[in-house]
XYZ file of C-alpha atoms in Angstrom:
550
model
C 10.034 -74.214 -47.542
C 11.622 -73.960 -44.221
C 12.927 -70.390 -44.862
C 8.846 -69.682 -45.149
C 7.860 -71.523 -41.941
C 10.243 -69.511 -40.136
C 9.118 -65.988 -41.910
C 5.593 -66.719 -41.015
C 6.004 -67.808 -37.217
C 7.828 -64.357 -37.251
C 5.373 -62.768 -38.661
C 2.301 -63.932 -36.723
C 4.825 -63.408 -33.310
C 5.247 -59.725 -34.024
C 1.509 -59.300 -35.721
C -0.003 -60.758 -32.523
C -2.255 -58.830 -29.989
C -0.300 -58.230 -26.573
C -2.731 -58.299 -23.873
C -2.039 -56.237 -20.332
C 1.737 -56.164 -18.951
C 2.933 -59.317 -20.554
C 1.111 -60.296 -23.180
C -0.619 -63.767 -23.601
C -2.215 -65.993 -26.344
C -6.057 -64.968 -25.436
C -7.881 -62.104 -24.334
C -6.985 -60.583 -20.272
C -9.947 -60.377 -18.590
C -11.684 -56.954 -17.648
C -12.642 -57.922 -13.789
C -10.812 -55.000 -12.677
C -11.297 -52.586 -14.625
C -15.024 -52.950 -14.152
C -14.445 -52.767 -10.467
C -12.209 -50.004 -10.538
C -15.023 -48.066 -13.444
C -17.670 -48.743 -10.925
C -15.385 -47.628 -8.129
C -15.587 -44.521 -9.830
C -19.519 -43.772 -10.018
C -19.879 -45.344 -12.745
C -21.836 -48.398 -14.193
C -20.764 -51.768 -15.129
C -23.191 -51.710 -17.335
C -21.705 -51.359 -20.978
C -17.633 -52.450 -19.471
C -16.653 -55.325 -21.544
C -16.117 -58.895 -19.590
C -12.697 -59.226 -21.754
C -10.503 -57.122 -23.888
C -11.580 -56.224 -27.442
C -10.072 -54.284 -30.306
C -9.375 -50.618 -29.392
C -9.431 -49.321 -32.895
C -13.102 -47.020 -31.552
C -10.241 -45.721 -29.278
C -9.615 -41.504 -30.154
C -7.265 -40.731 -26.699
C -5.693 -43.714 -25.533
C -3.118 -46.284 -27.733
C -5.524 -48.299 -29.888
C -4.185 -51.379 -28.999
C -6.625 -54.244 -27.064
C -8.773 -52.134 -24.227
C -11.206 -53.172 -21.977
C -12.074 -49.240 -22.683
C -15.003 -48.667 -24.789
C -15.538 -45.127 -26.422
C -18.298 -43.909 -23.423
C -15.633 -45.244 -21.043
C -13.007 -43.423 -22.603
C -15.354 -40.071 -22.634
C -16.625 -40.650 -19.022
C -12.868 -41.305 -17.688
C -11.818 -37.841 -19.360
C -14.377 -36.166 -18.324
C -13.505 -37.156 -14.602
C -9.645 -36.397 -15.064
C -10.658 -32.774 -15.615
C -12.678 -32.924 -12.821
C -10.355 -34.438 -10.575
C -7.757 -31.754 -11.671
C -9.461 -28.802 -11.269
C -10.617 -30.165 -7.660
C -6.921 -30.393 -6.989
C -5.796 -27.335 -8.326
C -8.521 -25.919 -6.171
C -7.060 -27.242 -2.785
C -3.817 -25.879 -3.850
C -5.339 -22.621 -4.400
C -7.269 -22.533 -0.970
C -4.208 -23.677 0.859
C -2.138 -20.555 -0.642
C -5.462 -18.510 0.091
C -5.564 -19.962 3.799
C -1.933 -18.894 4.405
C -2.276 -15.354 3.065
C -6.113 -15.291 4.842
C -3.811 -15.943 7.635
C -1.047 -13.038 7.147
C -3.767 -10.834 6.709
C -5.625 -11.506 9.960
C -2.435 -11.312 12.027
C -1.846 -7.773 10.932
C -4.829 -6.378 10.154
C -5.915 -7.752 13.847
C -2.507 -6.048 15.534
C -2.593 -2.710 13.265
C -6.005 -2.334 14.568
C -4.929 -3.060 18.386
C -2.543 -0.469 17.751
C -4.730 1.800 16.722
C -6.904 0.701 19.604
C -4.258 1.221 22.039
C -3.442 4.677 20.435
C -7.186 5.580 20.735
C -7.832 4.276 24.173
C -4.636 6.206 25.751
C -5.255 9.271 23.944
C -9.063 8.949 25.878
C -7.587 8.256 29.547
C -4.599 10.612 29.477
C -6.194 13.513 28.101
C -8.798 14.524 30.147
C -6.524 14.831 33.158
C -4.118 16.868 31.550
C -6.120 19.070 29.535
C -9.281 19.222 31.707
C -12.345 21.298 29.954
C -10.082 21.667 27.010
C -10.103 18.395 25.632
C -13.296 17.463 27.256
C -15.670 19.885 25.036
C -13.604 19.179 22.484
C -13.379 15.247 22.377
C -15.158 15.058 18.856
C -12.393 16.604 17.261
C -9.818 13.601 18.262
C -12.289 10.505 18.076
C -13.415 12.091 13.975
C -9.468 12.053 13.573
C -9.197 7.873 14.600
C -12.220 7.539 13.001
C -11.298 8.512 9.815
C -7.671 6.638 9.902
C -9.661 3.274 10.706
C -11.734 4.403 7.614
C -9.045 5.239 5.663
C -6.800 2.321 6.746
C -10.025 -0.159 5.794
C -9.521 0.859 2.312
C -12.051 3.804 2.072
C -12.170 6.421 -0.339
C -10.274 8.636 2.139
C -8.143 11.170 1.496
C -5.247 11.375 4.292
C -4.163 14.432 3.366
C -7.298 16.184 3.974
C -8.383 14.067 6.975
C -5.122 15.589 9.463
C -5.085 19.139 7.437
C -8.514 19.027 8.821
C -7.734 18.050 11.982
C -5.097 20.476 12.692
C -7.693 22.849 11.328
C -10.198 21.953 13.767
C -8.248 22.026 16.500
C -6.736 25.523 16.107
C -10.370 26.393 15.856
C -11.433 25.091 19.021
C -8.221 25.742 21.063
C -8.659 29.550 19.792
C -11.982 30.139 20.859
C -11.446 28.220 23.993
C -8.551 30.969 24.785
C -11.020 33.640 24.127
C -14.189 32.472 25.122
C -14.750 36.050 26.783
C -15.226 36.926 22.858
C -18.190 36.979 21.099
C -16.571 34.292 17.954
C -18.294 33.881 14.775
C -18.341 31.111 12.319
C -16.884 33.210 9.955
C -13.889 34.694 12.052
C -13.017 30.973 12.786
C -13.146 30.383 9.337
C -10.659 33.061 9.188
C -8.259 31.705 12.174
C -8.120 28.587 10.325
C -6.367 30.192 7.377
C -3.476 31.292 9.374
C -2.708 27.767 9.799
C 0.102 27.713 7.547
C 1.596 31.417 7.839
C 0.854 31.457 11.655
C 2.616 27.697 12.179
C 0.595 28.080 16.162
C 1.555 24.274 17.048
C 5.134 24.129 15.632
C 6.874 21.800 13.718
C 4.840 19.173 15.058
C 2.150 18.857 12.247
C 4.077 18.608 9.632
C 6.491 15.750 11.455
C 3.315 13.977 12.549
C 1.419 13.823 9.157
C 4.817 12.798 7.410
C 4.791 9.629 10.267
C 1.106 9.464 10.222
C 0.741 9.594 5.971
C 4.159 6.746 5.848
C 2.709 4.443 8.400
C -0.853 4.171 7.437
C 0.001 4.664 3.532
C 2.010 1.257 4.150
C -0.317 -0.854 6.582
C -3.112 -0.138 4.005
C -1.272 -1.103 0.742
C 0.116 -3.859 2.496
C -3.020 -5.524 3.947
C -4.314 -4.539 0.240
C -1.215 -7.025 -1.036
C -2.342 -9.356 0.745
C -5.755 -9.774 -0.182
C -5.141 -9.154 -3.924
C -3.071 -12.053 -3.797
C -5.707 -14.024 -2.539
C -7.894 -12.431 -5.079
C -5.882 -13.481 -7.599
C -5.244 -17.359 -6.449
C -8.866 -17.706 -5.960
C -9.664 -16.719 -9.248
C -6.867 -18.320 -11.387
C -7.850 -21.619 -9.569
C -10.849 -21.674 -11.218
C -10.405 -21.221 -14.867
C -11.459 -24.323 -16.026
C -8.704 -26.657 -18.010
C -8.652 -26.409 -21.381
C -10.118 -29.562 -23.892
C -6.718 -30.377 -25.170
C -5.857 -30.670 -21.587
C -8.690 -32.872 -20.474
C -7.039 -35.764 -23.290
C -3.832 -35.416 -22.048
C -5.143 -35.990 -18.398
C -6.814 -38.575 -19.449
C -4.257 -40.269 -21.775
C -1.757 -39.931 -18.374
C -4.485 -41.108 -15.776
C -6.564 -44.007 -17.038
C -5.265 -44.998 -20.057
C -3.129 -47.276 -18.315
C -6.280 -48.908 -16.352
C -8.086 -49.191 -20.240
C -4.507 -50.986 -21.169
C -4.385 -53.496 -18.229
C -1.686 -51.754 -16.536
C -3.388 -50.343 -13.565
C -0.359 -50.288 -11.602
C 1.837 -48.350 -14.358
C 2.503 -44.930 -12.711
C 3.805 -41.867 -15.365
C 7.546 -41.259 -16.178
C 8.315 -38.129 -14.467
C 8.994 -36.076 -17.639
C 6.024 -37.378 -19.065
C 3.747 -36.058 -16.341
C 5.899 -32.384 -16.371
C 5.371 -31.979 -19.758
C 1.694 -33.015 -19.254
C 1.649 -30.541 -16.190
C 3.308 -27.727 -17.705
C 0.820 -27.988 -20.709
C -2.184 -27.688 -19.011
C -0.941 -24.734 -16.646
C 1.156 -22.938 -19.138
C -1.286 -19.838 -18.703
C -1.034 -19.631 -15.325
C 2.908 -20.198 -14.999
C 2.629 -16.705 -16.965
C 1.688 -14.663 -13.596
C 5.302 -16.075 -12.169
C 6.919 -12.882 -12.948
C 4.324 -10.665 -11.523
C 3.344 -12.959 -8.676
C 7.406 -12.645 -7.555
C 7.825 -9.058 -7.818
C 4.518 -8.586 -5.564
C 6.014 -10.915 -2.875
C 9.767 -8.882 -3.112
C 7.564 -5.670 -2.753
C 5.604 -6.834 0.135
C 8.894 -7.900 2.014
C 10.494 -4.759 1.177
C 6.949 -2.770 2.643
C 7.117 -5.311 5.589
C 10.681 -4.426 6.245
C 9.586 -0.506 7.617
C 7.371 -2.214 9.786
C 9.898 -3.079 12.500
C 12.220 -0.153 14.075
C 11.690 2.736 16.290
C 10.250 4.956 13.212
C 7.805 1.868 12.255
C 4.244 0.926 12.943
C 4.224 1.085 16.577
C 6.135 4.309 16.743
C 3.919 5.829 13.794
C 0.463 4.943 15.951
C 0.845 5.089 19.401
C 3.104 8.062 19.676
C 0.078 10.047 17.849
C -1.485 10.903 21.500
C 1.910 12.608 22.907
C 2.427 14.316 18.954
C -0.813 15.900 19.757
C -0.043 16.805 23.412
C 2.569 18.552 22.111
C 0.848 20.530 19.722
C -1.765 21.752 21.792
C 1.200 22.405 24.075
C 2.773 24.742 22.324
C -0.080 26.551 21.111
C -1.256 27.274 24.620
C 2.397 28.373 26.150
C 2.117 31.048 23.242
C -1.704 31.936 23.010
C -1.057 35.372 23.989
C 1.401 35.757 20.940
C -0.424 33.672 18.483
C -3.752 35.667 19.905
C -2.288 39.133 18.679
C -0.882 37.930 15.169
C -4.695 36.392 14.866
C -6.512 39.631 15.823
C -3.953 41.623 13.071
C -5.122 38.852 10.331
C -8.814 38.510 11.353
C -10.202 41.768 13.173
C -10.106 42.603 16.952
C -13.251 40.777 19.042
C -16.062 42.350 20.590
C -16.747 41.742 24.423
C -19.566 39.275 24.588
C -18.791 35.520 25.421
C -18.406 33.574 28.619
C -15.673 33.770 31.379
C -12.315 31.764 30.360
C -10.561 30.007 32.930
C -9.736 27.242 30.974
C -7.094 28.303 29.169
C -5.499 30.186 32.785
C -5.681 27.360 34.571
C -3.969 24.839 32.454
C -1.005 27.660 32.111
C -0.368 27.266 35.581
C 0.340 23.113 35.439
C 3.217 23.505 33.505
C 4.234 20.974 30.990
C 2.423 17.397 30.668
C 3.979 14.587 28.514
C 1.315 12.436 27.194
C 2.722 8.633 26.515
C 1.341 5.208 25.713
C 1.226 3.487 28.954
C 0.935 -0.095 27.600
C 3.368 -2.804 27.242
C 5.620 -2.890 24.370
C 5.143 -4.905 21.519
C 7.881 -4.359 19.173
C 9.079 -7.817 19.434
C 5.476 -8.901 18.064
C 5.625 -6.893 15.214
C 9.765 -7.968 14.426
C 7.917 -11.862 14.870
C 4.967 -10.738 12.608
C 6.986 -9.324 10.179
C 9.336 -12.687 9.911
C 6.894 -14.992 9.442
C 4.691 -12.773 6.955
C 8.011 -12.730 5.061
C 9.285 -15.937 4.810
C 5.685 -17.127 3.860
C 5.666 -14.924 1.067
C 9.237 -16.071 0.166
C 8.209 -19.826 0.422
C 4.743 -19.038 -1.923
C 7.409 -16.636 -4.513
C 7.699 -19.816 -7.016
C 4.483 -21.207 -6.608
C 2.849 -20.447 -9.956
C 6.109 -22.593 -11.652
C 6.457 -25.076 -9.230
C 2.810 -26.539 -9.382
C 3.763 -28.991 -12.156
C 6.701 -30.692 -9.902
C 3.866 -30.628 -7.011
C 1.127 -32.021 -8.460
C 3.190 -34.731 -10.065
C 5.359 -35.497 -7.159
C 3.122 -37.680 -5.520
C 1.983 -39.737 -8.527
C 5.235 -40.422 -10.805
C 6.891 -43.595 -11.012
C 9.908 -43.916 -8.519
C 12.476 -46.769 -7.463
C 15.297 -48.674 -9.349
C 14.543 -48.965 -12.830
C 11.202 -46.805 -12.606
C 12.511 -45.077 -15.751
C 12.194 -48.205 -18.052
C 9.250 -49.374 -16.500
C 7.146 -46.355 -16.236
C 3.559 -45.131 -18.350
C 4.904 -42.371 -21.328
C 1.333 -42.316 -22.929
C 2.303 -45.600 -25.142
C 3.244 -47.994 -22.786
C 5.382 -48.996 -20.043
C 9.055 -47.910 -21.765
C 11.275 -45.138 -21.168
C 10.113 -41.718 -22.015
C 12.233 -40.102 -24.106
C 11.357 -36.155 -24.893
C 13.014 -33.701 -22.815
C 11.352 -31.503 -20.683
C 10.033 -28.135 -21.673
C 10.202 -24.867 -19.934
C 7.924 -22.723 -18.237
C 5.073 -20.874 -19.563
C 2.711 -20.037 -22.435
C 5.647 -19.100 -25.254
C 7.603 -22.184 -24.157
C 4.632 -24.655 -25.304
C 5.020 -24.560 -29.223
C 7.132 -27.450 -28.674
C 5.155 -29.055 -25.979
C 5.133 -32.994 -27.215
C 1.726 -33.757 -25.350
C -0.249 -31.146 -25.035
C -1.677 -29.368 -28.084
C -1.436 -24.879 -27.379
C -2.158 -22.603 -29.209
C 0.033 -19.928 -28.187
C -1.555 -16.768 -29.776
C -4.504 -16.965 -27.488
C -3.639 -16.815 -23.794
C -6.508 -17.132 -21.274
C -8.177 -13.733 -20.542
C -8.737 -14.360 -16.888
C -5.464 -15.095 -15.927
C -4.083 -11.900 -18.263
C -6.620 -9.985 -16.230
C -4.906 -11.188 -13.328
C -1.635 -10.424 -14.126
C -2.503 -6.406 -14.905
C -3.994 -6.959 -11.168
C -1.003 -7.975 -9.807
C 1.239 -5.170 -11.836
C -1.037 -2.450 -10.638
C -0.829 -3.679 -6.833
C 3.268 -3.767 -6.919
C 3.325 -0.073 -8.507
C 0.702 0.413 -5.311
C 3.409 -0.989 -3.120
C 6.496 0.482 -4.435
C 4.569 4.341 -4.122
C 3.579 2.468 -0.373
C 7.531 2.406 0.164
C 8.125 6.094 -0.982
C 5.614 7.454 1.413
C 3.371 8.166 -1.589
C -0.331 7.724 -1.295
C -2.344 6.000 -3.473
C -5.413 5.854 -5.109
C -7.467 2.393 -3.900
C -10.509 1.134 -5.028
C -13.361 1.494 -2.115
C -13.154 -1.936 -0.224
C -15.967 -1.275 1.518
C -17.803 -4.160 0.871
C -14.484 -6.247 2.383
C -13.899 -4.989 5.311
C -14.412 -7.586 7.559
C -10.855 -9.063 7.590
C -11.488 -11.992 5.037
C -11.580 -10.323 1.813
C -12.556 -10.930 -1.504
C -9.315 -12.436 -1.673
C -9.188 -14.600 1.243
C -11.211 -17.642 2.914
C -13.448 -17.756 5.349
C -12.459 -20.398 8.043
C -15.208 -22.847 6.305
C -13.988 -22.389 3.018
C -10.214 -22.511 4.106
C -10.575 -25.545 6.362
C -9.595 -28.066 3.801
C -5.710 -26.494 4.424
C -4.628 -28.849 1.599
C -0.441 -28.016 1.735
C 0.534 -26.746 -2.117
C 3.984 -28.372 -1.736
C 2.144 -31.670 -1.562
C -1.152 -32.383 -2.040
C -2.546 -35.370 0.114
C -5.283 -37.884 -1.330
C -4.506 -37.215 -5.341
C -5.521 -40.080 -6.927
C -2.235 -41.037 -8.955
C -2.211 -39.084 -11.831
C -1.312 -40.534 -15.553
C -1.688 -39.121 -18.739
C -4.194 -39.296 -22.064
C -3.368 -38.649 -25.126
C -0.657 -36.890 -27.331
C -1.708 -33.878 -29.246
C -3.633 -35.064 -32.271
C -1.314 -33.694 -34.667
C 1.741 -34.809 -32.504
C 3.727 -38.184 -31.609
C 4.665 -39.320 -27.997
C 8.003 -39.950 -28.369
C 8.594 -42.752 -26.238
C 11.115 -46.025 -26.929
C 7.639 -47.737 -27.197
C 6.642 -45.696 -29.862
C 6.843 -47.535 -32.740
C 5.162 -48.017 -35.820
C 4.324 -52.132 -35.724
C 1.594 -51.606 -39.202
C 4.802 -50.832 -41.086
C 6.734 -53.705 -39.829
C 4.000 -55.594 -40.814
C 3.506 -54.769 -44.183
C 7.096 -54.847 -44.915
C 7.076 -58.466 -43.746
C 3.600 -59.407 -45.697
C 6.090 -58.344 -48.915
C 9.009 -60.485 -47.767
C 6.656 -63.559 -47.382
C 5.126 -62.946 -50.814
C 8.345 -62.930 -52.844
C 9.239 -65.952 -51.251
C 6.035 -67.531 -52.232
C 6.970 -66.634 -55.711
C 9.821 -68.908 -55.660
């Protein structure tokens, strides 16, 4: 009879409810949970005053909850909220920094240009007089269409300075012969001698090779930038998946339904939990890197005496010379013209223009303005090592967004939430990515269906690096019309209203702690805590009854 006392204290001992942290003889009262649920936005209304059975329970451990089923739906609900708001912040800080890099280029390309521009406008008049003056329109069309073409427009490069030079022949021609009467049709003519007649040197085709290199590069690389901002913006917003919304949950506030507010996740629980949810978007990690190495290697011709500043503001003296040598040699070029085209007929205006320039000798045309190669070198190093620091973000967002929310200190490993209770999680970590999540232990994937959006996104980011790597070969390429983001934000990038909340992606501020729902429905948390008591139980109920047979 004693041997049966003792089985059924044991019994009742492991049988019994254990309420909260510790466990007790009557039901923990719900006071704070129903302050913390109303904390929340919710209403009391509904929140048990003590614990009660969890069986109604379908994310969190059905053990005694002060969580009914609307609670448990409501609390989900908010998880995935409270995720995608975070992964949002992370996504406008990244979008800040590269709204950033874009804005101190675009903003010093363009003073270059500027610069370029402006000392083309003050030098040239007093060294070419009459000649440049009725011919200004030829030289502002030529900026003109580089800002248009370096804004993204559809503009062909190519064209744009073979149409210059064109021009120009055209205009330095009939200036040297104004005495002639000159047709539209015999200019026509003069300006398809361009290439057999070479009138202003080797200094076209040196020129457009600078011209077609620089701009080819500051346009695919402002492009890179704003893709990439594209492409965070967008990815930020997919919305989490269902299966990830329960295992949110089961990590956040199924420790609050438990009475274990103050149980923070084991750290590889909350990875795995992490990785789950963002599996898709750890997927653009490959792209996303070779983008960034691109864009360094594109910001590397940048510096040097044959980069940016070199390739725009030495496009005033290229042209000086030009126009140079063409008028020491008009009298050459002139006959070779009149052989190709037909002799003139008397019947234009005097021409002194031509004469009197001849007789100043040679001008050097050169941009007069400080120096700023040390600003681009600076530029260039701190657009690179931001790209660098963002080259692992896509990976690295599990470790960030649990960093700040995992259980830490001596012991934390024993003590912390794995989805159960507070015990030692005991499931390795997985790895990275969509393929990698077949073996995922919380998060239920199926990994024959990868999210659309963020596939679309990664053919965005393959088609911008083969943009980029064509960018470093010189080799123009075929953009999209930007026209419609042109005004130095982007589709890609923030405005300063939108990017103001510069949340830092290494670590989030003001996260609530995060903890996790529930295992995949078809899956086991496999923490020390685990355990199967119903069985232990039954196995005992058959011990006690064949001793009561005795």
């Amino acid at each position: 009879m004693d041997s049966l006392i003792i089985v059924t204290l044991a019994l009742f001992s492991l049988t019994a409810p254990a309420y909260g942290d510790k466990g007790t003889s009557k039901a923990r009262s719900c006071s704070d949970i129903r302050q913390f649920y109303s904390g929340k936005g919710f209403s009391r209304d509904g929140v048990p005053q003590s614990e009660i059975s969890g069986e109604h329970l379908r994310i969190c451990p059905q053990g005694y909850t002060c969580c009914t089923s609307d609670m448990e739906d409501s609390l989900a609900l908010l998880s995935r909220k409270e995720m995608e708001g975070l992964l949002k912040d992370a996504g406008r800080s990244v979008q800040t920094s590269l709204s950033k890099q874009y804005k101190a280029f675009d903003g010093y390309f363009q003073e270059l240009l500027n610069r370029s521009d402006i000392s083309l406008q003050e030098t040239f008049p007093s060294t070419f007089g009459p000649i440049y003056s009725q011919n200004s329109q030829v030289f502002s069309d030529l900026y003109a269409e580089l800002r248009r073409y370096y804004r993204g427009y559809k503009v062909n490069l190519e064209e744009v300075l073979n149409d210059f030079w064109a021009k120009l022949l055209e205009k330095l021609f009939y200036q040297a012969n104004k005495q002639h009467f000159i047709g539209e049709d015999y200019l026509e003519c003069v300006s398809k001698q361009i290439e057999t007649l070479r009138p202003f040197g080797d200094t076209p085709r040196v020129m457009n090779m600078m011209v077609t290199h620089t701009f080819v590069a500051a346009r695919s690389f402002v492009q890179g930038l704003m893709v990439s901002g594209e492409v965070v913006r967008k990815v930020s917003q997919v919305q989490l998946s269902q299966e990830c919304m329960r295992s949110m949950m089961r990590m956040t506030y199924c420790p609050h339904c438990r009475g274990m507010a103050s149980a923070r996740p084991c750290a590889n629980y909350c990875s795995n939990v992490m990785k789950g949810c963002l599996a898709n978007q750890a997927d653009l990690n490959t792209e996303w890197r070779h983008l960034a190495e691109t864009m360094m290697g594109v910001a590397d011709r940048f510096g040097g005496p044959t980069g940016v500043d070199s390739g725009v503001l030495s496009l005033p003296n290229r042209i000086s010379e030009a126009m140079l040598t063409m008028i020491n040699n008009i009298e050459t070029i002139n006959n070779k013209l009149f052989q190709a085209c037909g002799t003139l007929r008397e019947g234009g205006t005097s021409n002194t223009e031509i004469s009197d320039f001849m007789k100043k000798g040679k001008v050097t045309v050169e941009d007069t303005l400080e120096s700023s190669s040390s600003k681009i070198d600076k530029l260039v190093s701190d657009t690179k090592a931001r790209l660098r620091e963002l080259q692992s973000y896509w990976i690295s967002l599990p470790d960030v967004l649990c960093s700040d929310r995992i259980a830490t200190g001596t012991g934390a490993e024993e003590k912390c939430w794995n989805g159960m209770n507070r015990a030692r999680y005991l499931p390795e970590v997985i790895g990275s990515g969509l393929a990698s999540q077949i073996n995922n232990p919380e998060v239920e994937i199926d990994i024959t269906k990868p999210d659309i959006v963020i596939r679309q996104q990664i053919m965005q980011l393959k088609i911008m690096t083969h943009r980029l790597k064509n960018a470093l070969n010189g080799q123009d390429v075929d953009f999209q019309d930007t026209s419609d983001d042109v005004s130095g934000s982007g589709s890609g990038t923030c405005s300063d209203s939108t990017c103001s909340r510069n949340i830092n992606p290494v670590s989030p501020s003001n996260i609530p702690p995060l903890h996790n729902p529930y295992p995949p429905e078809n899956k086991k948390v496999k923490g020390a805590a685990n355990q199967d008591l119903p069985s232990i139980t039954v196995y005992l109920l058959l011990l006690l009854t064949l001793l009561l047979r005795r």
